[in-house]
PDB file of C-alpha atoms in Angstrom:
ATOM      1  CA  UNK D 132      47.934 -58.606 -64.758  1.00 91.00           C
ATOM      2  CA  UNK D 133      47.325 -61.711 -66.868  1.00 90.00           C
ATOM      3  CA  UNK D 134      44.002 -63.494 -66.442  1.00 94.00           C
ATOM      4  CA  UNK D 135      42.447 -66.637 -67.871  1.00 94.00           C
ATOM      5  CA  UNK D 136      38.760 -67.426 -67.728  1.00 95.00           C
ATOM      6  CA  UNK D 137      35.891 -69.647 -68.761  1.00 95.00           C
ATOM      7  CA  UNK D 138      32.109 -69.311 -68.720  1.00 95.00           C
ATOM      8  CA  UNK D 139      28.926 -71.354 -69.059  1.00 95.00           C
ATOM      9  CA  UNK D 140      25.199 -70.645 -68.936  1.00 95.00           C
ATOM     10  CA  UNK D 141      22.040 -72.742 -69.309  1.00 95.00           C
ATOM     11  CA  UNK D 142      18.322 -72.044 -69.084  1.00 94.00           C
ATOM     12  CA  UNK D 143      17.847 -75.037 -66.782  1.00 95.00           C
ATOM     13  CA  UNK D 144      15.119 -77.675 -66.822  1.00 95.00           C
ATOM     14  CA  UNK D 145      12.160 -75.554 -65.718  1.00 94.00           C
ATOM     15  CA  UNK D 146      12.386 -72.066 -67.216  1.00 91.00           C
ATOM     16  CA  UNK D 147      11.260 -71.494 -70.804  1.00 89.00           C
ATOM     17  CA  UNK D 148      13.824 -68.760 -71.465  1.00 91.00           C
ATOM     18  CA  UNK D 149      17.226 -67.824 -70.120  1.00 94.00           C
ATOM     19  CA  UNK D 150      17.075 -64.440 -68.408  1.00 95.00           C
ATOM     20  CA  UNK D 151      20.745 -64.669 -67.393  1.00 96.00           C
ATOM     21  CA  UNK D 152      23.491 -62.870 -69.282  1.00 96.00           C
ATOM     22  CA  UNK D 153      27.232 -62.798 -68.803  1.00 96.00           C
ATOM     23  CA  UNK D 154      30.272 -60.790 -69.828  1.00 95.00           C
ATOM     24  CA  UNK D 155      33.797 -62.174 -69.822  1.00 95.00           C
ATOM     25  CA  UNK D 156      36.284 -59.826 -71.431  1.00 93.00           C
ATOM     26  CA  UNK D 157      39.094 -58.103 -69.494  1.00 94.00           C
ATOM     27  CA  UNK D 158      39.156 -56.021 -67.504  1.00 96.00           C
ATOM     28  CA  UNK D 159      35.584 -56.834 -66.485  1.00 97.00           C
ATOM     29  CA  UNK D 160      33.738 -60.080 -65.797  1.00 97.00           C
ATOM     30  CA  UNK D 161      30.138 -60.340 -64.629  1.00 97.00           C
ATOM     31  CA  UNK D 162      26.899 -62.286 -64.492  1.00 98.00           C
ATOM     32  CA  UNK D 163      23.432 -60.713 -64.588  1.00 97.00           C
ATOM     33  CA  UNK D 164      20.175 -62.408 -63.599  1.00 96.00           C
ATOM     34  CA  UNK D 165      17.182 -60.697 -65.180  1.00 95.00           C
ATOM     35  CA  UNK D 166      13.746 -60.475 -63.588  1.00 92.00           C
ATOM     36  CA  UNK D 167      10.384 -60.007 -65.210  1.00 86.00           C
ATOM     37  CA  UNK D 168       9.999 -62.867 -67.663  1.00 80.00           C
ATOM     38  CA  UNK D 169      10.571 -63.071 -71.411  1.00 74.00           C
ATOM     39  CA  UNK D 170      11.143 -59.709 -73.093  1.00 78.00           C
ATOM     40  CA  UNK D 171      11.712 -58.133 -69.684  1.00 89.00           C
ATOM     41  CA  UNK D 172      14.282 -59.922 -67.534  1.00 92.00           C
ATOM     42  CA  UNK D 173      16.255 -61.097 -70.538  1.00 92.00           C
ATOM     43  CA  UNK D 174      16.318 -57.545 -71.910  1.00 93.00           C
ATOM     44  CA  UNK D 175      17.351 -56.053 -68.567  1.00 94.00           C
ATOM     45  CA  UNK D 176      20.271 -58.445 -68.128  1.00 95.00           C
ATOM     46  CA  UNK D 177      21.387 -57.868 -71.716  1.00 94.00           C
ATOM     47  CA  UNK D 178      21.390 -54.100 -71.140  1.00 95.00           C
ATOM     48  CA  UNK D 179      23.739 -54.627 -68.192  1.00 96.00           C
ATOM     49  CA  UNK D 180      26.115 -56.643 -70.368  1.00 95.00           C
ATOM     50  CA  UNK D 181      26.023 -54.034 -73.124  1.00 95.00           C
ATOM     51  CA  UNK D 182      26.824 -51.165 -70.783  1.00 96.00           C
ATOM     52  CA  UNK D 183      29.645 -52.921 -68.917  1.00 97.00           C
ATOM     53  CA  UNK D 184      31.055 -54.126 -72.236  1.00 95.00           C
ATOM     54  CA  UNK D 185      32.082 -50.528 -72.946  1.00 95.00           C
ATOM     55  CA  UNK D 186      35.012 -51.229 -70.610  1.00 96.00           C
ATOM     56  CA  UNK D 187      36.186 -54.192 -72.711  1.00 93.00           C
ATOM     57  CA  UNK D 188      39.763 -53.950 -73.899  1.00 92.00           C
ATOM     58  CA  UNK D 189      40.958 -51.443 -71.321  1.00 94.00           C
ATOM     59  CA  UNK D 190      44.055 -52.327 -69.318  1.00 93.00           C
ATOM     60  CA  UNK D 191      42.090 -51.838 -66.098  1.00 96.00           C
ATOM     61  CA  UNK D 192      38.900 -50.243 -64.788  1.00 97.00           C
ATOM     62  CA  UNK D 193      38.373 -47.799 -61.934  1.00 97.00           C
ATOM     63  CA  UNK D 194      35.527 -47.698 -59.448  1.00 96.00           C
ATOM     64  CA  UNK D 195      34.245 -44.607 -61.265  1.00 97.00           C
ATOM     65  CA  UNK D 196      34.210 -46.577 -64.533  1.00 98.00           C
ATOM     66  CA  UNK D 197      32.212 -49.373 -62.959  1.00 98.00           C
ATOM     67  CA  UNK D 198      29.774 -47.079 -61.168  1.00 97.00           C
ATOM     68  CA  UNK D 199      29.110 -45.217 -64.422  1.00 97.00           C
ATOM     69  CA  UNK D 200      28.161 -48.556 -65.991  1.00 97.00           C
ATOM     70  CA  UNK D 201      25.704 -49.193 -63.166  1.00 97.00           C
ATOM     71  CA  UNK D 202      24.174 -45.744 -63.637  1.00 95.00           C
ATOM     72  CA  UNK D 203      23.791 -46.166 -67.408  1.00 96.00           C
ATOM     73  CA  UNK D 204      22.290 -49.630 -66.967  1.00 96.00           C
ATOM     74  CA  UNK D 205      19.735 -48.382 -64.477  1.00 94.00           C
ATOM     75  CA  UNK D 206      18.783 -45.426 -66.673  1.00 93.00           C
ATOM     76  CA  UNK D 207      18.399 -47.557 -69.789  1.00 93.00           C
ATOM     77  CA  UNK D 208      16.254 -50.160 -68.039  1.00 93.00           C
ATOM     78  CA  UNK D 209      13.924 -47.502 -66.700  1.00 89.00           C
ATOM     79  CA  UNK D 210      13.633 -45.907 -70.139  1.00 90.00           C
ATOM     80  CA  UNK D 211      12.949 -49.260 -71.852  1.00 88.00           C
ATOM     81  CA  UNK D 212      10.275 -50.400 -69.426  1.00 84.00           C
ATOM     82  CA  UNK D 213       7.311 -48.079 -69.913  1.00 73.00           C
ATOM     83  CA  UNK D 214       3.517 -48.426 -69.917  1.00 71.00           C
ATOM     84  CA  UNK D 215       3.441 -50.816 -67.017  1.00 69.00           C
ATOM     85  CA  UNK D 216       6.221 -53.122 -68.177  1.00 74.00           C
ATOM     86  CA  UNK D 217       8.418 -54.231 -65.303  1.00 81.00           C
ATOM     87  CA  UNK D 218      11.889 -55.694 -65.377  1.00 86.00           C
ATOM     88  CA  UNK D 219      15.179 -55.549 -63.583  1.00 92.00           C
ATOM     89  CA  UNK D 220      18.421 -57.406 -63.086  1.00 96.00           C
ATOM     90  CA  UNK D 221      21.041 -58.369 -60.592  1.00 96.00           C
ATOM     91  CA  UNK D 222      24.694 -57.746 -61.449  1.00 98.00           C
ATOM     92  CA  UNK D 223      27.680 -59.370 -59.749  1.00 98.00           C
ATOM     93  CA  UNK D 224      31.213 -59.228 -61.043  1.00 98.00           C
ATOM     94  CA  UNK D 225      34.811 -58.174 -60.785  1.00 98.00           C
ATOM     95  CA  UNK D 226      37.042 -55.704 -62.591  1.00 98.00           C
ATOM     96  CA  UNK D 227      40.817 -55.741 -62.745  1.00 97.00           C
ATOM     97  CA  UNK D 228      42.061 -52.457 -61.323  1.00 97.00           C
ATOM     98  CA  UNK D 229      45.311 -50.782 -60.272  1.00 94.00           C
ATOM     99  CA  UNK D 230      45.772 -49.214 -56.848  1.00 88.00           C
ATOM    100  CA  UNK D 231      48.961 -47.805 -55.339  1.00 88.00           C
ATOM    101  CA  UNK D 232      51.038 -49.487 -58.013  1.00 90.00           C
ATOM    102  CA  UNK D 233      49.573 -52.964 -57.470  1.00 94.00           C
ATOM    103  CA  UNK D 234      46.880 -55.119 -59.078  1.00 96.00           C
ATOM    104  CA  UNK D 235      43.552 -55.577 -57.342  1.00 97.00           C
ATOM    105  CA  UNK D 236      40.156 -57.153 -57.839  1.00 98.00           C
ATOM    106  CA  UNK D 237      37.337 -54.610 -57.694  1.00 98.00           C
ATOM    107  CA  UNK D 238      34.346 -56.763 -56.751  1.00 98.00           C
ATOM    108  CA  UNK D 239      30.863 -55.297 -57.248  1.00 98.00           C
ATOM    109  CA  UNK D 240      27.329 -56.500 -56.604  1.00 97.00           C
ATOM    110  CA  UNK D 241      23.658 -55.572 -56.702  1.00 97.00           C
ATOM    111  CA  UNK D 242      21.136 -58.312 -55.909  1.00 94.00           C
ATOM    112  CA  UNK D 243      21.695 -61.965 -55.006  1.00 95.00           C
ATOM    113  CA  UNK D 244      24.078 -63.121 -57.717  1.00 97.00           C
ATOM    114  CA  UNK D 245      27.409 -63.827 -56.048  1.00 97.00           C
ATOM    115  CA  UNK D 246      31.178 -63.467 -56.210  1.00 98.00           C
ATOM    116  CA  UNK D 247      33.318 -66.114 -54.500  1.00 98.00           C
ATOM    117  CA  UNK D 248      37.086 -66.207 -54.066  1.00 98.00           C
ATOM    118  CA  UNK D 249      39.088 -69.441 -53.945  1.00 98.00           C
ATOM    119  CA  UNK D 250      42.558 -68.735 -52.556  1.00 96.00           C
ATOM    120  CA  UNK D 251      45.061 -70.657 -50.431  1.00 94.00           C
ATOM    121  CA  UNK D 252      42.735 -73.649 -50.236  1.00 95.00           C
ATOM    122  CA  UNK D 253      39.777 -71.707 -48.923  1.00 97.00           C
ATOM    123  CA  UNK D 254      36.468 -70.591 -50.465  1.00 98.00           C
ATOM    124  CA  UNK D 255      35.140 -67.207 -49.343  1.00 97.00           C
ATOM    125  CA  UNK D 256      31.925 -65.529 -50.393  1.00 97.00           C
ATOM    126  CA  UNK D 257      32.994 -61.949 -51.079  1.00 98.00           C
ATOM    127  CA  UNK D 258      29.680 -60.391 -52.051  1.00 97.00           C
ATOM    128  CA  UNK D 259      26.728 -60.077 -49.690  1.00 93.00           C
ATOM    129  CA  UNK D 260      23.241 -60.856 -50.999  1.00 92.00           C
ATOM    130  CA  UNK D 261      20.748 -58.025 -51.167  1.00 84.00           C
ATOM    131  CA  UNK D 262      17.779 -60.117 -50.117  1.00 73.00           C
ATOM    132  CA  UNK D 263      15.152 -60.458 -47.414  1.00 68.00           C
ATOM    133  CA  UNK D 264      16.672 -63.698 -46.096  1.00 69.00           C
ATOM    134  CA  UNK D 265      20.137 -62.133 -45.864  1.00 62.00           C
ATOM    135  CA  UNK D 266      18.708 -59.369 -43.701  1.00 60.00           C
ATOM    136  CA  UNK D 267      17.052 -62.010 -41.516  1.00 70.00           C
ATOM    137  CA  UNK D 268      20.361 -63.869 -41.194  1.00 61.00           C
ATOM    138  CA  UNK D 269      22.193 -60.691 -40.218  1.00 61.00           C
ATOM    139  CA  UNK D 270      19.549 -59.881 -37.609  1.00 67.00           C
ATOM    140  CA  UNK D 271      19.881 -63.367 -36.113  1.00 64.00           C
ATOM    141  CA  UNK D 272      16.299 -64.326 -36.976  1.00 62.00           C
ATOM    142  CA  UNK D 273      17.305 -66.985 -39.507  1.00 60.00           C
ATOM    143  CA  UNK D 274      20.143 -69.455 -39.970  1.00 61.00           C
ATOM    144  CA  UNK D 275      22.009 -69.946 -43.237  1.00 64.00           C
ATOM    145  CA  UNK D 276      20.525 -73.437 -43.489  1.00 61.00           C
ATOM    146  CA  UNK D 277      17.024 -72.118 -42.977  1.00 58.00           C
ATOM    147  CA  UNK D 278      17.546 -69.504 -45.671  1.00 58.00           C
ATOM    148  CA  UNK D 279      17.725 -72.198 -48.351  1.00 61.00           C
ATOM    149  CA  UNK D 280      14.120 -73.218 -47.556  1.00 62.00           C
ATOM    150  CA  UNK D 281      12.629 -69.848 -46.642  1.00 54.00           C
ATOM    151  CA  UNK D 282       9.520 -68.922 -48.707  1.00 53.00           C
ATOM    152  CA  UNK D 283      10.926 -65.426 -49.374  1.00 57.00           C
ATOM    153  CA  UNK D 284      14.430 -66.569 -50.327  1.00 61.00           C
ATOM    154  CA  UNK D 285      14.103 -65.031 -53.798  1.00 68.00           C
ATOM    155  CA  UNK D 286      12.811 -61.626 -52.645  1.00 73.00           C
ATOM    156  CA  UNK D 287      15.463 -58.983 -53.314  1.00 85.00           C
ATOM    157  CA  UNK D 288      16.045 -55.755 -51.456  1.00 87.00           C
ATOM    158  CA  UNK D 289      18.136 -54.239 -54.272  1.00 88.00           C
ATOM    159  CA  UNK D 290      18.203 -54.655 -58.043  1.00 90.00           C
ATOM    160  CA  UNK D 291      18.893 -52.516 -61.095  1.00 92.00           C
ATOM    161  CA  UNK D 292      15.937 -50.968 -62.891  1.00 86.00           C
ATOM    162  CA  UNK D 293      13.479 -51.015 -60.008  1.00 78.00           C
ATOM    163  CA  UNK D 294      13.103 -47.245 -59.899  1.00 72.00           C
ATOM    164  CA  UNK D 295      15.640 -46.569 -57.184  1.00 77.00           C
ATOM    165  CA  UNK D 296      19.126 -45.194 -57.925  1.00 83.00           C
ATOM    166  CA  UNK D 297      21.673 -48.016 -58.158  1.00 85.00           C
ATOM    167  CA  UNK D 298      23.307 -48.898 -54.825  1.00 91.00           C
ATOM    168  CA  UNK D 299      26.070 -51.393 -55.626  1.00 95.00           C
ATOM    169  CA  UNK D 300      28.421 -52.686 -52.977  1.00 96.00           C
ATOM    170  CA  UNK D 301      32.169 -52.683 -53.695  1.00 98.00           C
ATOM    171  CA  UNK D 302      35.151 -54.558 -52.294  1.00 97.00           C
ATOM    172  CA  UNK D 303      38.821 -53.995 -53.182  1.00 97.00           C
ATOM    173  CA  UNK D 304      40.955 -57.138 -52.822  1.00 97.00           C
ATOM    174  CA  UNK D 305      44.689 -57.507 -53.549  1.00 96.00           C
ATOM    175  CA  UNK D 306      45.145 -59.975 -56.394  1.00 96.00           C
ATOM    176  CA  UNK D 307      47.075 -63.050 -55.285  1.00 94.00           C
ATOM    177  CA  UNK D 308      49.049 -65.287 -57.607  1.00 93.00           C
ATOM    178  CA  UNK D 309      46.801 -68.296 -56.911  1.00 93.00           C
ATOM    179  CA  UNK D 310      43.466 -66.460 -56.906  1.00 96.00           C
ATOM    180  CA  UNK D 311      40.421 -67.952 -58.580  1.00 98.00           C
ATOM    181  CA  UNK D 312      37.143 -66.022 -58.645  1.00 98.00           C
ATOM    182  CA  UNK D 313      33.693 -67.451 -59.307  1.00 98.00           C
ATOM    183  CA  UNK D 314      30.821 -65.241 -60.427  1.00 98.00           C
ATOM    184  CA  UNK D 315      27.457 -66.986 -60.475  1.00 98.00           C
ATOM    185  CA  UNK D 316      23.713 -66.440 -60.526  1.00 98.00           C
ATOM    186  CA  UNK D 317      21.468 -67.906 -57.836  1.00 95.00           C
ATOM    187  CA  UNK D 318      20.551 -70.774 -60.155  1.00 96.00           C
ATOM    188  CA  UNK D 319      23.910 -72.233 -59.156  1.00 97.00           C
ATOM    189  CA  UNK D 320      23.855 -71.502 -55.422  1.00 95.00           C
ATOM    190  CA  UNK D 321      20.248 -72.688 -55.185  1.00 92.00           C
ATOM    191  CA  UNK D 322      21.398 -76.183 -56.196  1.00 95.00           C
ATOM    192  CA  UNK D 323      24.963 -76.426 -54.856  1.00 96.00           C
ATOM    193  CA  UNK D 324      26.364 -75.729 -51.420  1.00 94.00           C
ATOM    194  CA  UNK D 325      29.677 -74.021 -50.747  1.00 95.00           C
ATOM    195  CA  UNK D 326      31.438 -77.341 -50.096  1.00 96.00           C
ATOM    196  CA  UNK D 327      30.374 -78.674 -53.487  1.00 97.00           C
ATOM    197  CA  UNK D 328      31.459 -75.477 -55.226  1.00 98.00           C
ATOM    198  CA  UNK D 329      34.826 -75.619 -53.479  1.00 98.00           C
ATOM    199  CA  UNK D 330      35.442 -79.194 -54.631  1.00 98.00           C
ATOM    200  CA  UNK D 331      35.114 -78.159 -58.270  1.00 98.00           C
ATOM    201  CA  UNK D 332      37.180 -74.990 -57.963  1.00 98.00           C
ATOM    202  CA  UNK D 333      39.923 -76.895 -56.135  1.00 98.00           C
ATOM    203  CA  UNK D 334      39.925 -79.965 -58.334  1.00 97.00           C
ATOM    204  CA  UNK D 335      39.542 -78.622 -61.876  1.00 97.00           C
ATOM    205  CA  UNK D 336      42.503 -76.616 -63.154  1.00 96.00           C
ATOM    206  CA  UNK D 337      41.043 -75.335 -66.420  1.00 95.00           C
ATOM    207  CA  UNK D 338      38.676 -72.397 -65.757  1.00 95.00           C
ATOM    208  CA  UNK D 339      36.382 -73.287 -68.669  1.00 94.00           C
ATOM    209  CA  UNK D 340      36.022 -76.858 -67.507  1.00 96.00           C
ATOM    210  CA  UNK D 341      35.383 -75.632 -63.962  1.00 96.00           C
ATOM    211  CA  UNK D 342      32.610 -73.253 -65.095  1.00 96.00           C
ATOM    212  CA  UNK D 343      31.002 -75.907 -67.291  1.00 95.00           C
ATOM    213  CA  UNK D 344      31.173 -78.536 -64.567  1.00 97.00           C
ATOM    214  CA  UNK D 345      29.553 -76.255 -61.992  1.00 97.00           C
ATOM    215  CA  UNK D 346      26.665 -75.534 -64.339  1.00 97.00           C
ATOM    216  CA  UNK D 347      26.316 -79.225 -65.182  1.00 96.00           C
ATOM    217  CA  UNK D 348      26.217 -80.168 -61.497  1.00 97.00           C
ATOM    218  CA  UNK D 349      23.448 -77.585 -60.929  1.00 97.00           C
ATOM    219  CA  UNK D 350      21.463 -79.098 -63.802  1.00 96.00           C
ATOM    220  CA  UNK D 351      21.908 -82.583 -62.380  1.00 96.00           C
ATOM    221  CA  UNK D 352      20.576 -81.361 -59.041  1.00 96.00           C
ATOM    222  CA  UNK D 353      17.365 -80.146 -60.657  1.00 96.00           C
ATOM    223  CA  UNK D 354      18.192 -77.039 -62.687  1.00 96.00           C
ATOM    224  CA  UNK D 355      15.149 -75.224 -61.330  1.00 94.00           C
ATOM    225  CA  UNK D 356      16.401 -71.835 -62.525  1.00 95.00           C
ATOM    226  CA  UNK D 357      18.645 -70.340 -65.182  1.00 96.00           C
ATOM    227  CA  UNK D 358      22.229 -70.981 -64.137  1.00 96.00           C
ATOM    228  CA  UNK D 359      25.419 -69.133 -65.117  1.00 97.00           C
ATOM    229  CA  UNK D 360      29.035 -69.224 -63.967  1.00 97.00           C
ATOM    230  CA  UNK D 361      32.217 -67.358 -64.863  1.00 97.00           C
ATOM    231  CA  UNK D 362      35.549 -68.565 -63.458  1.00 97.00           C
ATOM    232  CA  UNK D 363      38.499 -66.140 -63.545  1.00 97.00           C
ATOM    233  CA  UNK D 364      42.081 -67.082 -62.665  1.00 96.00           C
ATOM    234  CA  UNK D 365      45.321 -65.194 -62.273  1.00 93.00           C
ATOM    235  CA  UNK D 366      47.242 -66.853 -65.109  1.00 81.00           C
ATOM    236  CA  UNK D 367      50.896 -67.820 -65.284  1.00 64.00           C
ATOM    237  CA  UNK D 368      52.992 -65.149 -66.946  1.00 50.00           C
ATOM    238  CA  UNK D 369      54.400 -67.647 -69.427  1.00 42.00           C
ATOM    239  CA  UNK D 370      51.011 -68.757 -70.720  1.00 45.00           C
ATOM    240  CA  UNK D 371      50.424 -67.995 -74.427  1.00 43.00           C
ATOM    241  CA  UNK D 372      47.906 -65.415 -75.573  1.00 43.00           C
ATOM    242  CA  UNK D 373      44.701 -66.617 -77.180  1.00 39.00           C
ATOM    243  CA  UNK D 374      42.242 -64.981 -79.542  1.00 32.00           C
ATOM    244  CA  UNK D 375      39.009 -63.555 -78.178  1.00 34.00           C
ATOM    245  CA  UNK D 376      35.798 -65.159 -79.377  1.00 34.00           C
ATOM    246  CA  UNK D 377      33.100 -62.765 -80.575  1.00 29.00           C
ATOM    247  CA  UNK D 378      30.103 -65.078 -81.027  1.00 33.00           C
ATOM    248  CA  UNK D 379      28.604 -67.702 -78.738  1.00 34.00           C
ATOM    249  CA  UNK D 380      28.776 -71.302 -79.859  1.00 34.00           C
ATOM    250  CA  UNK D 381      25.823 -73.668 -79.975  1.00 32.00           C
ATOM    251  CA  UNK D 382      24.894 -75.344 -76.726  1.00 38.00           C
ATOM    252  CA  UNK D 383      24.981 -79.163 -76.734  1.00 40.00           C
ATOM    253  CA  UNK D 384      21.184 -79.440 -76.839  1.00 39.00           C
ATOM    254  CA  UNK D 385      20.949 -77.151 -79.870  1.00 34.00           C
ATOM    255  CA  UNK D 386      23.094 -79.350 -82.090  1.00 37.00           C
ATOM    256  CA  UNK D 387      24.116 -77.544 -85.285  1.00 36.00           C
ATOM    257  CA  UNK D 388      21.571 -74.743 -84.908  1.00 34.00           C
ATOM    258  CA  UNK D 389      22.371 -71.122 -84.169  1.00 38.00           C
ATOM    259  CA  UNK D 390      22.654 -69.967 -80.591  1.00 42.00           C
ATOM    260  CA  UNK D 391      19.222 -68.838 -79.374  1.00 50.00           C
ATOM    261  CA  UNK D 392      19.584 -66.001 -76.876  1.00 51.00           C
ATOM    262  CA  UNK D 393      16.005 -66.381 -75.676  1.00 50.00           C
ATOM    263  CA  UNK D 394      16.771 -69.938 -74.613  1.00 52.00           C
ATOM    264  CA  UNK D 395      20.467 -69.828 -73.853  1.00 51.00           C
ATOM    265  CA  UNK D 396      21.303 -66.378 -72.521  1.00 56.00           C
ATOM    266  CA  UNK D 397      22.797 -63.172 -73.884  1.00 53.00           C
ATOM    267  CA  UNK D 398      26.560 -63.169 -73.992  1.00 56.00           C
ATOM    268  CA  UNK D 399      27.528 -60.858 -76.850  1.00 44.00           C
ATOM    269  CA  UNK D 400      26.303 -57.249 -77.105  1.00 38.00           C
ATOM    270  CA  UNK D 401      25.362 -56.207 -80.630  1.00 36.00           C
ATOM    271  CA  UNK D 402      24.724 -52.886 -82.315  1.00 37.00           C
ATOM    272  CA  UNK D 403      21.110 -51.790 -82.726  1.00 36.00           C
ATOM    273  CA  UNK D 404      19.339 -53.597 -85.519  1.00 37.00           C
ATOM    274  CA  UNK D 405      21.569 -56.669 -85.615  1.00 36.00           C
ATOM    275  CA  UNK D 406      19.489 -59.861 -85.774  1.00 34.00           C
ATOM    276  CA  UNK D 407      19.695 -62.558 -83.119  1.00 33.00           C
ATOM    277  CA  UNK D 408      22.381 -65.098 -83.767  1.00 32.00           C
ATOM    278  CA  UNK D 409      24.846 -62.613 -85.265  1.00 30.00           C
ATOM    279  CA  UNK D 410      27.756 -60.991 -83.503  1.00 31.00           C
ATOM    280  CA  UNK D 411      28.688 -57.377 -83.176  1.00 34.00           C
ATOM    281  CA  UNK D 412      31.780 -56.647 -85.273  1.00 28.00           C
ATOM    282  CA  UNK D 413      33.432 -55.182 -82.164  1.00 29.00           C
ATOM    283  CA  UNK D 414      34.428 -58.033 -79.850  1.00 30.00           C
ATOM    284  CA  UNK D 415      32.903 -57.118 -76.522  1.00 32.00           C
ATOM    285  CA  UNK D 416      32.147 -60.373 -74.745  1.00 39.00           C
ATOM    286  CA  UNK D 417      33.237 -63.948 -74.849  1.00 40.00           C
ATOM    287  CA  UNK D 418      31.108 -66.938 -75.565  1.00 40.00           C
ATOM    288  CA  UNK D 419      30.097 -69.505 -73.004  1.00 45.00           C
ATOM    289  CA  UNK D 420      32.070 -72.737 -73.193  1.00 47.00           C
ATOM    290  CA  UNK D 421      35.202 -70.798 -74.168  1.00 45.00           C
ATOM    291  CA  UNK D 422      38.417 -70.263 -72.251  1.00 49.00           C
ATOM    292  CA  UNK D 423      40.384 -67.118 -72.898  1.00 55.00           C
ATOM    293  CA  UNK D 424      43.558 -65.452 -71.706  1.00 56.00           C
ATOM    294  CA  UNK D 425      44.624 -61.860 -71.561  1.00 61.00           C
ATOM    295  CA  UNK D 426      47.245 -59.732 -69.863  1.00 53.00           C
ATOM    296  CA  UNK D 427      47.305 -56.149 -68.697  1.00 56.00           C
TER     297      UNK D 427
END
């Protein structure tokens, strides 16, 4: 199945560092929202990207492949955070998979980052938040509108690296010819409602422009958190192939300077010992502000 995609991430107007990370390289696409502050949350989210990037370049990924990535991520985070250090990450994404001779989206989630599906003129939230307010909504004690203002709206009930075995949720969806998926951290959904998200996904054809515009709208609304978005489309079969990018480009506010992962988010896993601002020689993730195409 041919896919095209775009991605964008920003530290926002309040946070000093970007603890988000993203991966956009078939057959897997994801966002990760780290928790724990500098040198904790940013490391945890980067570990998730590095582990899931081991699937990059495969024609498809199975549920066993994805679950193994969750297990390795959880183990590595626990081993990295010793002597009282605490950190963890959400992970929400989708893998292209085959089932009974057809192509499917394997959606996965731990935490409150989200996966949305835009199809046939309708936006649907596929993933379900693992949060205190979501449990209150499901019990009938809280409305969706009230959840946006609840004092415990950021308290998670599941995350990777918190000491518990990973408990991701999975959904298997048939891939439609007009499908568009959005993967985003809560820095986006904190600022934009579903109607506003739908307007962008419906009105902007290019997936890179759609991802960038969603992030920009979140920044204009306040940008109170790190914000990341990946938009994935089922691409037309006649579309030309494009080359994968292996290093992130400078964000607009950095001018000609090198990409700073501490400020702008991890997007490219590197081998141990590689300095910040340099790319791994094996292309495992795409840069933000870059549209790509691939086919399987």
